[in-house]
Coordinates of C-alpha atoms in Angstrom, one line a residue:
M1456 CA -31.1 21.7 52.4
R1457 CA -31.1 24.8 50.2
R1458 CA -34.9 24.8 50.4
F1459 CA -34.6 24.7 54.2
L1460 CA -32.1 27.6 54.3
A1461 CA -34.4 29.7 52.1
A1462 CA -37.3 28.9 54.5
A1463 CA -35.2 29.7 57.6
L1464 CA -34.1 33.1 56.1
T1465 CA -37.7 33.9 55.2
A1466 CA -38.7 33.1 58.8
V1467 CA -36.0 35.3 60.2
L1468 CA -37.0 38.3 58.0
L1469 CA -40.7 37.8 58.5
A1470 CA -40.2 37.8 62.3
S1471 CA -38.3 41.1 62.0
G1472 CA -40.9 42.7 59.8
C1473 CA -38.6 42.7 56.7
T1474 CA -39.7 40.7 53.6
P1475 CA -37.2 40.0 50.8
G1476 CA -39.9 39.2 48.3
D1477 CA -42.8 36.8 47.6
E1478 CA -40.7 33.7 46.9
A1479 CA -42.2 31.8 49.8
D1480 CA -45.7 32.3 48.3
T1481 CA -44.7 31.3 44.8
P1482 CA -45.5 27.7 43.6
G1483 CA -42.3 25.7 43.5
G1484 CA -40.6 28.2 45.9
A1485 CA -39.2 27.7 49.4
E1486 CA -40.8 25.5 52.0
S1487 CA -43.0 26.9 54.7
P1488 CA -41.1 28.2 57.7
A1489 CA -43.1 25.7 59.8
S1490 CA -40.8 23.0 58.5
A1491 CA -37.9 24.3 60.5
A1492 CA -37.6 23.1 64.1
A1493 CA -37.2 25.6 66.9
S1494 CA -35.0 23.2 68.8
P1495 CA -32.4 20.7 67.6
P1496 CA -33.1 17.0 67.5
A1497 CA -32.4 15.1 70.7
D1498 CA -29.0 13.8 69.3
L1499 CA -27.7 17.3 68.4
P1500 CA -26.3 20.0 70.6
E1501 CA -27.8 23.5 71.0
A1502 CA -26.2 26.3 68.9
T1503 CA -27.4 29.0 71.4
S1504 CA -24.0 29.8 72.8
E1505 CA -22.4 29.9 69.4
L1506 CA -25.0 32.5 68.2
A1507 CA -24.5 34.5 71.4
D1508 CA -20.7 34.4 70.9
L1509 CA -21.0 35.5 67.3
A1510 CA -23.2 38.5 68.3
A1511 CA -20.6 39.5 70.9
A1512 CA -17.8 39.2 68.5
L1513 CA -19.5 41.2 65.8
T1514 CA -20.4 43.9 68.3
A1515 CA -16.7 44.1 69.3
N1516 CA -15.9 44.3 65.5
D1517 CA -13.6 41.2 65.9
V1518 CA -14.6 37.8 64.4
S1519 CA -11.0 36.6 64.3
T1520 CA -11.6 34.0 67.0
V1521 CA -15.0 32.8 65.9
A1522 CA -15.1 29.1 64.9
M1523 CA -16.1 29.0 61.3
T1524 CA -15.9 26.8 58.2
T1525 CA -13.6 29.4 56.5
D1526 CA -10.5 31.4 57.5
P1527 CA -11.5 33.8 60.3
A1528 CA -8.8 36.2 59.3
A1529 CA -10.4 36.5 55.8
A1530 CA -13.8 37.0 57.5
Q1531 CA -12.3 39.8 59.6
E1532 CA -10.9 41.5 56.5
D1533 CA -14.3 41.2 54.9
L1534 CA -16.0 42.8 57.9
T1535 CA -13.5 45.7 57.8
T1536 CA -14.3 46.2 54.1
I1537 CA -18.0 46.2 54.7
F1538 CA -17.8 49.1 57.1
S1539 CA -14.9 51.0 55.5
G1540 CA -17.3 53.6 54.1
M1541 CA -19.5 54.0 57.2
D1542 CA -17.5 57.0 58.7
G1543 CA -17.2 55.3 62.1
H1544 CA -20.9 54.2 62.4
Y1545 CA -21.0 50.7 63.7
P1546 CA -23.9 48.6 65.1
T1547 CA -24.5 46.3 68.0
F1548 CA -25.6 42.7 67.4
E1549 CA -28.0 40.8 69.5
A1550 CA -28.7 37.0 69.3
G1551 CA -32.3 35.9 68.7
E1552 CA -34.1 32.7 67.8
L1553 CA -32.6 29.6 66.2
A1554 CA -34.1 27.2 63.7
Y1555 CA -32.7 23.7 63.0
E1556 CA -32.9 21.0 60.3
G1557 CA -30.5 18.2 60.0
E1558 CA -27.0 19.4 60.8
Q1559 CA -27.6 23.0 60.1
A1560 CA -29.0 25.9 62.1
V1561 CA -30.0 29.4 61.2
G1562 CA -29.9 32.0 63.9
T1563 CA -31.4 35.5 63.9
L1564 CA -29.2 38.5 64.7
T1565 CA -30.8 41.8 65.4
V1566 CA -28.6 44.6 64.2
S1567 CA -29.0 48.0 65.7
F1568 CA -27.4 51.3 64.6
A1569 CA -27.6 54.3 66.9
M1570 CA -28.3 56.5 63.9
G1571 CA -30.7 59.2 63.2
E1572 CA -33.6 60.3 65.4
D1573 CA -35.2 56.9 65.8
D1574 CA -32.2 54.6 65.2
W1575 CA -32.1 51.8 62.6
S1576 CA -32.4 48.1 63.3
Y1577 CA -33.1 45.0 61.3
A1578 CA -32.8 41.2 61.4
T1579 CA -30.3 39.2 59.5
P1580 CA -29.5 35.4 59.4
A1581 CA -26.4 33.5 60.5
T1582 CA -25.9 29.9 59.4
F1583 CA -24.1 27.3 61.3
T1584 CA -23.0 23.8 60.2
L1585 CA -22.3 20.9 62.6
Q1586 CA -18.9 19.4 62.1
D1587 CA -17.3 16.8 64.4
G1588 CA -19.9 17.7 67.1
E1589 CA -19.2 21.5 66.9
W1590 CA -21.3 24.2 65.3
L1591 CA -19.2 26.3 62.9
L1592 CA -20.3 29.6 61.3
E1593 CA -20.8 29.7 57.6
W1594 CA -19.3 33.2 57.1
A1595 CA -21.0 35.4 54.6
P1596 CA -21.5 39.2 54.3
S1597 CA -25.2 38.6 54.8
V1598 CA -24.4 38.0 58.5
V1599 CA -24.1 41.8 58.7
H1600 CA -27.1 42.6 56.4
P1601 CA -29.2 40.1 54.4
E1602 CA -28.6 42.0 51.2
L1603 CA -24.8 42.2 51.4
T1604 CA -22.7 40.0 49.1
E1605 CA -19.0 39.5 48.4
Q1606 CA -19.2 42.2 45.8
T1607 CA -20.9 44.9 48.0
R1608 CA -20.4 47.0 51.1
L1609 CA -22.1 49.7 53.1
R1610 CA -21.6 53.4 52.6
F1611 CA -22.8 56.2 54.8
A1612 CA -23.8 59.7 53.6
Q1613 CA -25.0 62.7 55.5
E1614 CA -26.1 66.2 54.5
E1615 CA -26.7 68.8 57.2
A1616 CA -29.9 70.7 57.4
R1617 CA -29.5 74.4 56.8
R1618 CA -28.8 75.8 60.3
G1619 CA -31.6 78.1 61.6
P1620 CA -30.8 81.8 62.0
I1621 CA -30.5 83.8 65.2
N1622 CA -32.6 87.0 64.6
D1623 CA -32.4 90.5 66.1
N1624 CA -35.3 92.3 67.6
T1625 CA -36.5 93.3 64.1
G1626 CA -36.6 89.7 62.9
L1627 CA -33.6 90.1 60.7
A1628 CA -30.8 87.5 60.9
L1629 CA -27.9 88.3 63.1
V1630 CA -26.4 84.9 62.5
E1631 CA -27.2 82.6 59.6
E1632 CA -25.7 79.9 57.4
R1633 CA -24.1 81.3 54.3
A1634 CA -22.0 80.1 51.4
L1635 CA -18.3 81.0 51.5
Y1636 CA -15.6 79.9 49.1
E1637 CA -12.1 78.6 49.8
V1638 CA -9.7 80.0 47.2
G1639 CA -6.4 78.4 46.9
L1640 CA -3.8 76.5 44.8
D1641 CA -4.2 72.8 43.8
K1642 CA -0.6 71.8 43.4
A1643 CA -1.5 68.6 41.5
R1644 CA -2.8 70.7 38.6
I1645 CA 0.4 72.4 37.7
D1646 CA 4.1 71.5 37.4
E1647 CA 6.4 71.8 40.4
G1648 CA 8.4 74.5 38.7
Q1649 CA 5.3 76.8 38.7
W1650 CA 4.4 76.4 42.4
A1651 CA 6.2 79.4 43.7
T1652 CA 5.3 81.8 40.8
V1653 CA 1.7 80.9 40.8
A1654 CA 1.5 81.1 44.6
A1655 CA 2.8 84.7 44.5
Q1656 CA 0.4 85.6 41.7
L1657 CA -2.6 84.3 43.6
A1658 CA -1.4 86.0 46.8
G1659 CA -1.1 89.3 44.9
L1660 CA -4.7 89.1 43.6
L1661 CA -6.0 88.3 47.1
E1662 CA -3.9 91.1 48.7
M1663 CA -2.1 88.9 51.1
D1664 CA 1.5 88.3 52.1
A1665 CA 3.0 86.6 49.0
E1666 CA 6.1 85.4 50.7
A1667 CA 4.2 83.7 53.6
Y1668 CA 1.7 82.1 51.2
T1669 CA 4.4 80.9 48.9
A1670 CA 6.2 79.3 51.8
K1671 CA 3.0 77.6 52.8
V1672 CA 2.5 76.2 49.3
L1673 CA 6.0 74.9 49.0
G1674 CA 5.8 73.3 52.4
A1675 CA 2.6 71.4 51.6
G1676 CA 2.5 68.0 49.9
P1677 CA 2.8 67.6 46.1
R1678 CA -0.9 67.0 45.6
A1679 CA -2.2 69.4 48.3
F1680 CA -4.9 72.0 48.0
V1681 CA -3.4 75.0 49.8
I1682 CA -6.1 77.5 50.9
A1683 CA -5.2 81.1 50.5
K1684 CA -8.4 82.9 51.7
T1685 CA -12.0 82.1 52.5
L1686 CA -14.3 84.7 51.0
P1687 CA -17.9 85.5 50.0
Q1688 CA -18.3 85.0 46.2
V1689 CA -18.7 88.7 45.5
E1690 CA -15.2 89.3 47.0
I1691 CA -13.3 86.9 44.8
P1692 CA -11.3 88.9 42.4
A1693 CA -12.1 88.3 38.7
G1694 CA -8.5 87.6 37.9
V1695 CA -8.4 84.5 40.0
A1696 CA -10.1 82.6 37.1
D1697 CA -6.9 83.1 35.0
V1698 CA -4.5 81.7 37.6
P1699 CA -3.1 78.3 36.6
G1700 CA -3.9 75.6 39.2
R1701 CA -6.3 77.8 41.1
H1702 CA -9.2 76.0 42.8
V1703 CA -12.3 77.5 44.4
R1704 CA -14.3 75.3 46.7
E1705 CA -17.7 76.1 48.3
I1706 CA -18.3 75.6 52.0
R1707 CA -21.1 76.5 54.3
A1708 CA -20.4 78.7 57.3
V1709 CA -22.5 80.1 60.2
L1710 CA -21.7 83.8 60.2
G1711 CA -22.7 87.0 62.1
P1712 CA -22.1 90.6 61.3
S1713 CA -18.5 90.1 62.4
S1714 CA -16.4 87.5 64.1
T1715 CA -16.6 89.5 67.4
F1716 CA -20.2 90.6 67.3
A1717 CA -21.9 89.6 70.5
A1718 CA -19.6 86.6 70.5
S1719 CA -20.0 85.8 74.2
I1720 CA -23.7 85.7 73.8
L1721 CA -24.3 84.1 70.4
G1722 CA -21.5 81.4 70.7
T1723 CA -19.8 79.3 68.1
V1724 CA -20.6 76.4 65.8
G1725 CA -18.1 73.7 65.0
E1726 CA -17.2 70.0 65.1
P1727 CA -18.4 68.2 68.2
T1728 CA -15.8 67.3 70.8
A1729 CA -15.0 63.7 71.6
E1730 CA -17.0 64.1 74.9
M1731 CA -20.0 65.4 73.0
I1732 CA -19.9 62.5 70.6
E1733 CA -19.7 60.0 73.4
A1734 CA -22.5 61.6 75.4
S1735 CA -24.8 61.7 72.3
E1736 CA -25.0 57.8 72.2
G1737 CA -24.5 57.7 68.5
K1738 CA -26.5 60.8 67.5
L1739 CA -23.4 62.8 66.7
S1740 CA -20.2 62.1 64.7
V1741 CA -17.3 64.1 63.4
N1742 CA -19.4 64.8 60.3
D1743 CA -21.8 67.0 62.3
R1744 CA -21.6 70.7 63.2
V1745 CA -23.0 71.6 66.5
G1746 CA -23.3 74.7 68.8
R1747 CA -20.1 74.8 70.9
S1748 CA -21.0 77.7 73.2
G1749 CA -23.6 80.4 73.9
L1750 CA -27.0 80.4 72.3
Q1751 CA -25.7 78.2 69.5
S1752 CA -25.1 75.5 72.1
R1753 CA -28.2 76.1 74.3
Y1754 CA -30.6 75.9 71.3
D1755 CA -28.5 73.6 69.2
E1756 CA -31.2 71.0 68.6
Q1757 CA -33.7 73.6 67.4
L1758 CA -31.1 75.5 65.3
R1759 CA -29.4 72.4 63.8
G1760 CA -32.6 70.5 62.8
V1761 CA -32.3 66.9 61.6
P1762 CA -29.7 66.1 58.9
M1763 CA -30.3 63.8 56.0
M1764 CA -28.7 60.4 56.8
R1765 CA -28.5 57.6 54.3
V1766 CA -26.9 54.1 54.2
D1767 CA -26.4 52.7 50.7
L1768 CA -25.5 49.3 49.4
V1769 CA -22.7 49.9 46.9
S1770 CA -20.1 48.0 44.9
R1771 CA -16.8 47.2 46.4
A1772 CA -13.6 48.3 44.6
A1773 CA -12.0 45.7 42.4
P1774 CA -9.2 43.8 44.1
E1775 CA -5.7 45.0 43.4
G1776 CA -4.6 43.9 40.0
A1777 CA -8.1 42.9 38.9
S1778 CA -10.1 44.7 36.2
P1779 CA -12.9 46.8 37.5
S1780 CA -16.4 45.5 36.9
P1781 CA -17.7 46.9 33.6
T1782 CA -21.2 47.4 35.1
P1783 CA -20.9 48.3 38.7
M1784 CA -24.2 48.2 40.6
E1785 CA -26.2 51.3 41.1
P1786 CA -26.2 52.3 44.8
R1787 CA -29.3 51.1 46.6
T1788 CA -30.6 52.8 49.7
L1789 CA -31.1 50.6 52.8
F1790 CA -31.8 53.3 55.3
Q1791 CA -32.6 57.0 55.0
Q1792 CA -33.6 59.8 57.4
D1793 CA -34.9 62.8 55.5
E1794 CA -33.6 66.3 56.4
S1795 CA -36.0 68.4 58.5
V1796 CA -36.2 72.1 58.5
S1797 CA -34.4 73.8 61.3
E1798 CA -35.9 76.6 63.3
G1799 CA -34.4 80.0 64.1
I1800 CA -34.7 81.9 67.4
D1801 CA -35.6 85.5 67.9
L1802 CA -33.7 87.8 70.3
S1803 CA -34.4 91.1 72.0
L1804 CA -30.9 92.2 71.0
D1805 CA -30.7 95.5 69.1
R1806 CA -28.2 95.2 66.3
D1807 CA -27.2 98.9 66.2
L1808 CA -27.0 99.4 69.9
Q1809 CA -24.9 96.2 70.4
T1810 CA -22.6 97.4 67.6
K1811 CA -22.1 100.8 69.2
A1812 CA -21.6 99.4 72.6
E1813 CA -18.8 97.2 71.2
E1814 CA -17.3 100.2 69.4
V1815 CA -17.3 102.2 72.7
L1816 CA -15.5 99.3 74.5
S1817 CA -13.2 98.5 71.6
T1818 CA -10.3 100.7 72.9
Q1819 CA -10.9 100.1 76.6
E1820 CA -7.9 98.7 78.4
G1821 CA -8.8 95.7 80.6
L1822 CA -12.2 94.2 81.1
A1823 CA -15.2 96.5 80.8
T1824 CA -18.9 95.8 80.0
L1825 CA -22.1 97.6 78.9
V1826 CA -25.5 96.1 79.4
V1827 CA -28.7 97.8 78.2
I1828 CA -32.3 96.7 79.0
N1829 CA -35.5 97.8 77.4
L1830 CA -37.8 99.3 80.2
A1831 CA -40.9 98.5 78.2
D1832 CA -40.5 94.7 78.1
G1833 CA -37.3 93.8 80.0
G1834 CA -35.5 92.6 76.8
V1835 CA -31.7 92.8 76.7
L1836 CA -30.9 95.3 73.9
A1837 CA -27.1 95.0 74.3
A1838 CA -24.6 93.1 76.3
A1839 CA -21.1 94.0 75.2
Q1840 CA -17.6 93.6 76.6
S1841 CA -14.2 94.9 75.8
P1842 CA -11.8 92.7 73.7
T1843 CA -9.9 91.6 76.9
G1844 CA -13.1 89.7 77.9
G1845 CA -12.7 87.3 75.0
T1846 CA -15.7 85.0 74.5
Y1847 CA -16.4 84.4 78.2
P1848 CA -19.8 86.0 79.0
H1849 CA -18.6 88.4 81.7
A1850 CA -21.4 90.9 80.8
T1851 CA -24.2 88.4 81.6
F1852 CA -22.5 85.8 83.8
G1853 CA -19.6 87.6 85.6
K1854 CA -19.4 87.6 89.4
F1855 CA -18.2 90.9 90.8
A1856 CA -18.6 92.9 94.0
P1857 CA -21.2 95.6 93.0
G1858 CA -20.0 98.2 95.5
S1859 CA -22.3 101.2 96.2
T1860 CA -24.6 100.4 93.3
F1861 CA -26.0 97.8 95.6
K1862 CA -27.2 100.6 97.9
V1863 CA -30.3 100.7 95.7
V1864 CA -31.1 97.3 97.2
S1865 CA -30.1 98.3 100.7
A1866 CA -32.1 101.5 100.5
L1867 CA -35.2 99.4 99.6
A1868 CA -34.6 97.1 102.6
M1869 CA -34.3 100.2 104.9
M1870 CA -37.4 101.7 103.4
R1871 CA -39.3 98.5 104.3
H1872 CA -38.1 99.0 107.8
G1873 CA -39.6 102.5 108.0
V1874 CA -36.8 104.7 106.8
G1875 CA -38.0 107.0 104.0
P1876 CA -36.1 109.1 101.5
S1877 CA -36.4 112.2 103.7
S1878 CA -35.7 110.4 107.0
T1879 CA -32.7 111.5 108.9
V1880 CA -29.8 109.0 109.2
Q1881 CA -26.4 109.3 110.7
C1882 CA -23.3 109.4 108.5
P1883 CA -20.2 109.3 110.8
A1884 CA -16.7 109.4 109.3
T1885 CA -16.1 105.8 110.6
L1886 CA -18.2 103.1 112.1
P1887 CA -16.8 100.1 114.0
V1888 CA -18.7 96.8 113.6
D1889 CA -17.3 94.1 115.9
T1890 CA -13.6 93.9 115.0
Y1891 CA -13.8 95.9 111.7
T1892 CA -14.1 99.6 111.2
F1893 CA -15.9 100.9 108.1
G1894 CA -15.2 104.3 106.6
N1895 CA -16.3 106.4 103.6
Y1896 CA -14.3 106.9 100.4
T1897 CA -11.4 109.3 100.3
G1898 CA -12.5 112.9 100.1
Y1899 CA -16.1 112.2 101.3
G1900 CA -17.4 115.3 103.1
H1901 CA -21.1 115.0 103.8
T1902 CA -21.0 113.5 107.3
G1903 CA -23.3 114.0 110.3
A1904 CA -27.1 113.9 110.4
I1905 CA -28.3 113.8 106.8
T1906 CA -31.3 112.4 104.9
L1907 CA -31.4 109.0 103.4
T1908 CA -31.5 110.7 100.0
D1909 CA -28.3 112.6 100.7
A1910 CA -26.6 109.4 102.1
F1911 CA -27.7 107.7 98.8
K1912 CA -26.7 110.5 96.3
Y1913 CA -23.4 111.2 98.0
S1914 CA -22.8 107.5 98.7
C1915 CA -22.2 107.5 102.4
N1916 CA -21.0 104.1 103.4
T1917 CA -21.4 104.4 107.2
A1918 CA -25.1 105.4 107.0
F1919 CA -25.9 102.1 105.1
V1920 CA -23.6 100.1 107.3
A1921 CA -25.6 101.3 110.3
G1922 CA -28.7 100.2 108.6
A1923 CA -27.5 96.6 108.9
E1924 CA -28.5 96.8 112.6
Q1925 CA -32.2 96.9 111.6
V1926 CA -32.1 94.9 108.4
T1927 CA -31.8 91.2 108.6
S1928 CA -30.0 89.0 106.0
E1929 CA -33.4 87.7 104.9
Q1930 CA -34.8 91.2 104.5
L1931 CA -31.8 92.3 102.4
A1932 CA -32.2 89.2 100.2
A1933 CA -35.9 89.8 99.8
A1934 CA -35.3 93.4 98.8
A1935 CA -32.8 92.2 96.2
G1936 CA -35.4 89.7 94.9
S1937 CA -37.9 92.6 94.4
L1938 CA -35.3 94.3 92.2
G1939 CA -34.7 91.2 90.1
V1940 CA -31.5 89.9 91.6
G1941 CA -30.3 87.4 94.2
T1942 CA -32.4 84.6 92.8
D1943 CA -31.2 81.9 90.4
Y1944 CA -33.4 82.2 87.3
D1945 CA -33.2 80.2 84.2
A1946 CA -33.7 83.1 81.8
G1947 CA -33.0 81.1 78.6
F1948 CA -29.4 82.2 78.2
T1949 CA -26.1 82.2 80.2
S1950 CA -27.0 84.6 83.0
N1951 CA -26.1 85.2 86.6
F1952 CA -28.5 87.2 88.8
G1953 CA -26.1 87.4 91.8
T1954 CA -25.8 86.1 95.3
V1955 CA -27.1 87.8 98.4
A1956 CA -26.5 85.6 101.4
P1957 CA -24.7 87.6 104.2
G1958 CA -23.6 85.6 107.2
S1959 CA -21.9 87.3 110.1
R1960 CA -22.7 90.7 111.5
I1961 CA -19.6 92.2 109.8
D1962 CA -20.6 90.5 106.5
R1963 CA -24.1 91.8 106.7
A1964 CA -22.7 95.3 107.2
A1965 CA -20.4 94.9 104.3
S1966 CA -23.2 93.6 102.1
M1967 CA -25.2 96.8 102.7
I1968 CA -22.5 98.6 100.7
G1969 CA -22.0 95.9 98.0
Q1970 CA -19.0 94.2 99.5
G1971 CA -18.5 91.1 101.6
Q1972 CA -20.2 88.0 100.1
V1973 CA -22.5 89.9 97.7
T1974 CA -21.6 89.3 94.0
M1975 CA -23.4 90.6 90.9
S1976 CA -23.1 90.4 87.2
P1977 CA -23.3 93.6 85.0
L1978 CA -26.6 92.1 83.8
G1979 CA -27.9 91.8 87.3
M1980 CA -27.1 95.4 88.2
A1981 CA -28.8 96.5 84.9
S1982 CA -31.8 94.6 86.2
V1983 CA -31.8 96.6 89.4
A1984 CA -31.8 99.9 87.4
A1985 CA -34.5 98.5 85.1
S1986 CA -36.7 97.6 88.0
V1987 CA -36.5 101.0 89.5
G1988 CA -36.9 102.8 86.2
S1989 CA -39.9 100.8 85.2
G1990 CA -41.5 100.6 88.6
R1991 CA -41.8 96.8 88.6
T1992 CA -39.6 93.8 89.2
V1993 CA -37.7 93.1 85.9
I1994 CA -36.1 89.8 85.0
P1995 CA -34.3 90.5 81.7
W1996 CA -34.9 88.2 78.8
L1997 CA -32.9 87.6 75.6
V1998 CA -34.6 84.8 73.7
K1999 CA -38.3 85.2 72.8
G2000 CA -40.4 82.6 74.4
H2001 CA -38.0 81.9 77.2
E2002 CA -38.8 84.7 79.6
A2003 CA -38.4 84.0 83.3
K2004 CA -41.1 85.2 85.7
P2005 CA -40.1 86.9 89.0
T2006 CA -40.8 84.8 92.1
A2007 CA -40.0 87.5 94.7
A2008 CA -42.5 90.0 96.3
P2009 CA -43.3 92.6 93.7
L2010 CA -41.9 96.1 93.9
T2011 CA -44.7 98.4 95.1
A2012 CA -45.5 101.8 93.4
A2013 CA -44.5 103.7 96.6
E2014 CA -41.2 101.8 96.9
A2015 CA -40.4 102.5 93.2
Q2016 CA -41.2 106.2 93.6
G2017 CA -38.9 106.5 96.6
L2018 CA -36.0 104.8 94.8
Q2019 CA -36.6 106.8 91.7
A2020 CA -36.4 110.0 93.7
M2021 CA -33.1 109.0 95.2
M2022 CA -31.6 107.9 91.9
K2023 CA -32.8 111.1 90.3
A2024 CA -31.2 113.2 93.0
T2025 CA -27.9 111.4 92.3
V2026 CA -28.0 112.6 88.7
D2027 CA -29.3 116.1 89.6
T2028 CA -26.9 117.0 92.5
G2029 CA -25.0 113.8 93.5
T2030 CA -22.2 111.7 92.2
A2031 CA -23.7 111.0 88.8
Q2032 CA -24.1 114.6 87.6
S2033 CA -22.1 113.8 84.4
L2034 CA -25.1 111.9 83.1
K2035 CA -27.4 114.9 83.2
G2036 CA -29.3 115.1 79.9
T2037 CA -28.7 111.5 79.1
M2038 CA -30.1 109.6 82.1
I2039 CA -32.9 110.4 84.6
G2040 CA -31.7 108.4 87.6
A2041 CA -28.4 106.7 88.4
K2042 CA -26.1 105.3 91.1
T2043 CA -22.4 105.2 91.2
G2044 CA -20.3 102.4 92.8
T2045 CA -16.8 101.3 93.6
A2046 CA -15.7 98.1 95.2
Q2047 CA -12.4 97.0 96.4
W2048 CA -11.1 93.5 95.4
G2049 CA -8.0 91.4 95.5
P2050 CA -5.6 90.3 98.2
A2051 CA -4.8 92.6 101.1
G2052 CA -2.1 95.2 100.2
Q2053 CA -2.7 94.7 96.5
Q2054 CA -6.4 95.7 96.2
Q2055 CA -7.8 97.2 93.1
T2056 CA -11.1 99.0 92.4
H2057 CA -14.2 98.0 90.4
A2058 CA -15.9 101.0 88.9
W2059 CA -19.7 100.9 88.4
M2060 CA -22.5 103.0 87.1
I2061 CA -26.1 102.0 86.8
A2062 CA -28.7 104.3 85.3
Y2063 CA -32.0 104.7 83.5
N2064 CA -33.9 107.1 81.3
D2065 CA -37.4 107.0 79.8
T2066 CA -36.7 104.0 77.6
V2067 CA -33.7 102.0 78.8
A2068 CA -31.7 101.0 81.8
V2069 CA -28.0 100.5 81.6
S2070 CA -25.0 99.2 83.6
A2071 CA -21.4 100.2 82.9
F2072 CA -18.7 98.2 84.6
V2073 CA -14.9 98.5 84.6
E2074 CA -13.0 95.8 86.3
V2075 CA -10.0 98.0 87.3
G2076 CA -11.0 101.6 87.5
D2077 CA -11.0 104.8 89.6
S2078 CA -14.6 105.6 90.4
G2079 CA -18.1 105.1 88.9
G2080 CA -18.4 108.8 88.0
T2081 CA -15.0 109.1 86.4
T2082 CA -14.4 105.7 84.9
A2083 CA -17.8 104.0 84.2
A2084 CA -20.0 107.0 83.5
P2085 CA -18.1 108.1 80.4
L2086 CA -18.9 104.7 78.8
I2087 CA -22.6 105.4 79.2
T2088 CA -22.2 109.0 77.8
A2089 CA -20.4 107.7 74.8
L2090 CA -23.0 104.9 74.2
F2091 CA -25.9 107.4 74.1
S2092 CA -24.2 110.3 72.5

């Protein structure tokens, strides 16, 4: 019978592509697998259902109800021990073929781990013995893996690949994985009477609140390692080495120039959420670090690379009260996935300009943003927001009424309808459209018959509202597309290019002055300025190799020249004169928002010079010229 079992095991492993050795080919070894029958003799029952039930029970990690020749509770305890070092990794089991001889049957189980890039699967045997007409499992650890014994178990190990850097526009790392050191007190290394004194000593060296850290130490468990600070190695004071009970532990961290630098764009790295682990179908565990937001999330697979994963066969701990084995076995690797080199990504972001933009906005009350685009190639050089914005990407993904900055789009639509920069348009004080009456901003004084350029540079609302009678919703949307907005592009980062879809006659009139249903992000309005300044449709990009291509009708040279003339006039003699010497062309904007009776004002300024285009946005402001323009002046001073 033993010869049969060896042959059946060999048959199982050969069928799965795993060979335990050459015993079957050795004279005097096991019988040929051909001696085992594929089906039971006529007077014996099939063991198919028992094998299927075992596979289901093992998959459910519960063999306590499986009929076996030994105690199922002991088998369940054995199963728990086998997987105790697997960090939650657990396989599925699938029933395969059966081989019979006499009153025994050996079934094949296919064991599959959702682990690594290509998963891990193998075959293992399960032996049943017929007793009183019933097939009973002969429990053994080899049911889980053919090499497991009562003295061994499985152990999982993982080492992350070094995370790829995110580089600036010069190729230098903005964000990369670096070594940091947790400095703290290991309470188990010193007597209880020293805890408070040593905690205060360590806190003093690290220039932190000694009272607060001492309280933290005393409140932790008697064997706790209580972290005081996490620092680069060069910042650890030399005196720390002389503190009794001190402990310094190296960790790996993904760091940028500061914790706030371009945080809404770059994103964060951390432990995957329960939802992420479930969606990964076994590819992720709590041992992993993944991109949680921003570019770190979007390009996580590329930046993270492939970690080293290994499953070893190791000795079990000696039972309680028993002496440990004098010669524990050396761990033996059953599965290994080698680490692969991760890849970085290259950005258009300019480190110095982003830093200065954040400095300009650092003291701004409420939400404000600055977005800068390179006219030469459309790359985003900076996308910053004030501290109030937190980590939500308001600068690139916000949805705000653009106000009169949208008159650049409306002017293009009117030009395509035959109204040139020098054409005469009417600018009445008010203009009724159906049940709503539009007016100009308080203090506006350039009414009557004026040129389109004057209506633009002084920002006459009613002249553009009147233009809605000739410009259709489709034509307005087409003009927006030629200036890089109103179309949903996947630009390789979290970006919003706005919505231009006016409906009713009133809504179309409101859309002409950037109100109604029109919404834009600061990135989108910077795109409009960049398209005018460069003379071509600009879809801004951030990640090299992930540039979106415009799908709208291109901006013609004549159209660009007309818009440039009007935006230049706005700087020379219009509402953006404060930008003289800094910008060539610009457009101011305000937009009312909020519930009736409690409305507030967005303040906008978009502009360009010979090299860059910029948008400045203040969520609650006064006017583009007085609230948004100073941000641009400060940025380029």
